[in-house]
């Protein structure tokens, strides 16, 4: 029986890669996609998700949109070009616009609560963006954690080195209070795929070039959306020494944890929401100083050969 999953994302190029991996994997069944603010504003993320679903021929999957604001009601700056391009998918529009009437009117957080309850105990929540929708869902239904099988999060960092601010990872830094609520109040099993494990297992550019060599519908789409940011990376305008599809690492863990994960640690972790330099940083009590019960499992080592194999699934699928 495939595992039912609900994906909350802010697509995003690596969100697109992760969605294609899920859609091409028989181990999982994507029951819904909820849209969160993050790489770009939610309305644009929704358009991006519809573009991705169109390529995968899965426009039957329902899409729900969340708030433009953080859980505290803050608006984020969107006047600086995001790494993923102004439209979040490398500024390479499709010739045909998507049908936006496919977007469901129910709000993302209400949909999360409803669907988790419908699947009582058997749904995996996969979070690939800031945690605003999930934190809001916890506010709507404080027992949310008991209605899911597990929640897998791409986000946070555990060596204190950031990719968004000095000390914080992008998804957590977009909405630190939401990340803190999810980690400390979800009350269900949480797996964290943090920034470092993705960076440590990033793919060599030679392997990336081989991956994108085969012409296929998905490869052609990915090559097109990756072009602009990857040119910047490979000409050293952005510091990123290898191909690092963060969200796809998290999805690989969801698809086949036993093949991908080599080491994980059960710990207590929270998120700093007061620090001058550390706002949004994941704080891990490695030494058990706080004597708090473990609330997350952090993936610390993955099998990068198995991961590389998995990257071929979508491109061999369509
Ligand atoms: C995360 O930040 C976003 O830009 C990516 O989509 C990924 O979810 C990595 O820090
Ligand atoms: Ca993302």
Coordinates of C-alpha atoms in Angstrom, one line a residue, residues 115-277:
X115 CA -7.4 16.0 5.5
X116 CA -5.2 14.9 8.5
X117 CA -8.4 14.1 10.3
X118 CA -9.9 12.2 7.4
X119 CA -6.8 10.0 7.2
X120 CA -6.6 9.6 11.0
X121 CA -3.2 8.3 11.8
X122 CA -2.1 7.3 8.3
X123 CA -1.0 10.5 6.7
X124 CA 2.5 11.9 6.3
X125 CA 2.8 15.6 6.3
X126 CA 5.8 16.7 4.1
X127 CA 6.9 20.3 4.7
X128 CA 9.1 21.9 2.1
X129 CA 8.7 25.5 2.9
X130 CA 8.2 27.9 5.9
X131 CA 6.0 26.3 8.6
X132 CA 3.3 29.0 8.6
X133 CA 0.4 26.8 7.4
X134 CA 1.2 23.9 9.7
X135 CA 1.6 26.2 12.7
X136 CA -1.8 27.8 11.8
X137 CA -3.3 24.3 11.5
X138 CA -2.0 23.5 15.0
X139 CA -3.8 26.7 16.3
X140 CA -7.0 25.5 14.5
X141 CA -6.6 21.9 15.9
X142 CA -4.2 21.5 18.8
X143 CA -4.5 17.7 18.5
X144 CA -3.2 17.8 14.9
X145 CA -0.1 15.8 15.9
X146 CA -2.1 12.9 17.0
X147 CA -3.9 12.7 13.7
X148 CA -0.8 12.1 11.6
X149 CA 1.6 9.3 11.1
X150 CA 4.5 11.7 10.9
X151 CA 5.7 15.1 9.8
X152 CA 8.9 15.3 7.7
X153 CA 10.4 18.8 7.5
X154 CA 13.0 20.2 5.2
X155 CA 14.3 23.0 7.3
X156 CA 16.5 24.2 10.1
X157 CA 20.2 23.8 10.7
X158 CA 22.2 22.2 13.4
X159 CA 25.8 23.5 13.1
X160 CA 24.6 27.1 13.5
X161 CA 25.6 28.2 10.0
X162 CA 22.8 29.7 7.9
X163 CA 21.9 30.1 4.3
X164 CA 19.4 32.9 4.8
X165 CA 20.8 34.8 7.7
X166 CA 24.1 34.3 9.4
X167 CA 22.7 31.5 11.6
X168 CA 19.4 30.4 10.1
X169 CA 18.2 28.2 7.3
X170 CA 15.7 29.9 4.8
X171 CA 12.5 28.0 5.7
X172 CA 12.9 28.5 9.4
X173 CA 14.0 32.1 9.0
X174 CA 11.0 33.0 6.9
X175 CA 8.7 32.3 9.9
X176 CA 10.7 31.5 13.0
X177 CA 7.7 31.6 15.4
X178 CA 5.8 29.1 13.1
X179 CA 8.8 26.8 13.1
X180 CA 9.0 26.9 16.9
X181 CA 5.3 26.2 17.2
X182 CA 5.6 23.2 15.0
X183 CA 8.6 21.7 16.7
X184 CA 7.4 22.3 20.2
X185 CA 3.6 22.0 19.9
X186 CA 2.8 19.6 17.1
X187 CA 3.0 16.7 19.5
X188 CA 3.4 14.0 16.8
X189 CA 6.5 12.3 15.3
X190 CA 8.7 14.9 13.5
X191 CA 11.7 14.1 11.2
X192 CA 13.9 17.0 10.4
X193 CA 16.1 17.0 7.2
X194 CA 18.2 20.0 8.0
X195 CA 20.4 22.1 5.8
X196 CA 23.7 20.4 6.7
X197 CA 22.8 16.9 5.7
X198 CA 21.8 18.2 2.3
X199 CA 25.0 20.2 1.9
X200 CA 27.2 17.3 3.1
X201 CA 25.6 15.0 0.5
X202 CA 25.3 17.5 -2.4
X203 CA 25.7 16.1 -5.9
X204 CA 28.9 16.8 -8.0
X205 CA 28.1 18.9 -11.1
X206 CA 29.4 16.1 -13.3
X207 CA 26.7 13.8 -11.9
X208 CA 24.1 16.6 -12.3
X209 CA 25.1 17.0 -16.0
X210 CA 24.7 13.2 -16.6
X211 CA 21.3 13.3 -14.9
X212 CA 20.0 16.0 -17.1
X213 CA 21.4 14.5 -20.3
X214 CA 18.4 12.3 -21.2
X215 CA 15.7 14.2 -23.0
X216 CA 12.4 13.7 -21.2
X217 CA 9.4 15.9 -20.4
X218 CA 10.4 16.3 -16.8
X219 CA 14.1 16.8 -17.6
X220 CA 13.4 19.4 -20.2
X221 CA 11.2 21.3 -17.8
X222 CA 13.7 21.1 -14.9
X223 CA 16.6 22.1 -17.2
X224 CA 14.6 25.2 -18.3
X225 CA 13.7 26.3 -14.7
X226 CA 17.2 25.5 -13.4
X227 CA 19.1 27.4 -16.1
X228 CA 19.1 30.9 -14.6
X229 CA 20.1 30.2 -11.0
X230 CA 22.5 27.4 -11.9
X231 CA 24.4 29.6 -14.4
X232 CA 24.9 32.1 -11.5
X233 CA 26.1 29.2 -9.2
X234 CA 28.4 27.7 -11.8
X235 CA 30.0 31.0 -12.6
X236 CA 30.5 31.6 -8.9
X237 CA 28.1 34.5 -8.6
X238 CA 26.4 32.4 -5.8
X239 CA 28.5 30.4 -3.4
X240 CA 27.2 26.8 -3.8
X241 CA 29.9 24.3 -4.8
X242 CA 27.6 21.3 -5.7
X243 CA 24.1 20.6 -6.8
X244 CA 22.0 20.7 -3.6
X245 CA 18.3 19.9 -4.1
X246 CA 17.3 20.5 -0.4
X247 CA 13.6 19.6 -0.7
X248 CA 14.3 16.5 -2.8
X249 CA 16.5 15.1 0.1
X250 CA 13.5 15.4 2.4
X251 CA 11.3 13.7 -0.2
X252 CA 13.8 10.9 -0.7
X253 CA 13.6 10.3 3.1
X254 CA 9.8 10.1 2.8
X255 CA 9.8 7.8 -0.2
X256 CA 12.3 5.2 1.2
X257 CA 13.8 6.1 4.6
X258 CA 15.4 2.6 5.0
X259 CA 17.4 3.1 1.7
X260 CA 18.3 6.7 2.2
X261 CA 19.0 7.3 5.9
X262 CA 22.2 6.0 7.4
X263 CA 22.1 7.8 10.7
X264 CA 19.6 9.9 12.7
X265 CA 19.5 11.3 16.3
X266 CA 16.5 11.7 18.6
X267 CA 16.8 15.0 20.4
X268 CA 15.0 18.0 21.8
X269 CA 15.1 20.9 19.4
X270 CA 13.4 24.3 19.3
X271 CA 13.9 27.6 17.3
X272 CA 15.4 30.8 18.6
X273 CA 12.9 33.7 18.3
X274 CA 14.7 36.4 20.3
X275 CA 18.3 36.4 19.2
X276 CA 19.8 39.5 17.5
X277 CA 21.9 37.3 15.2

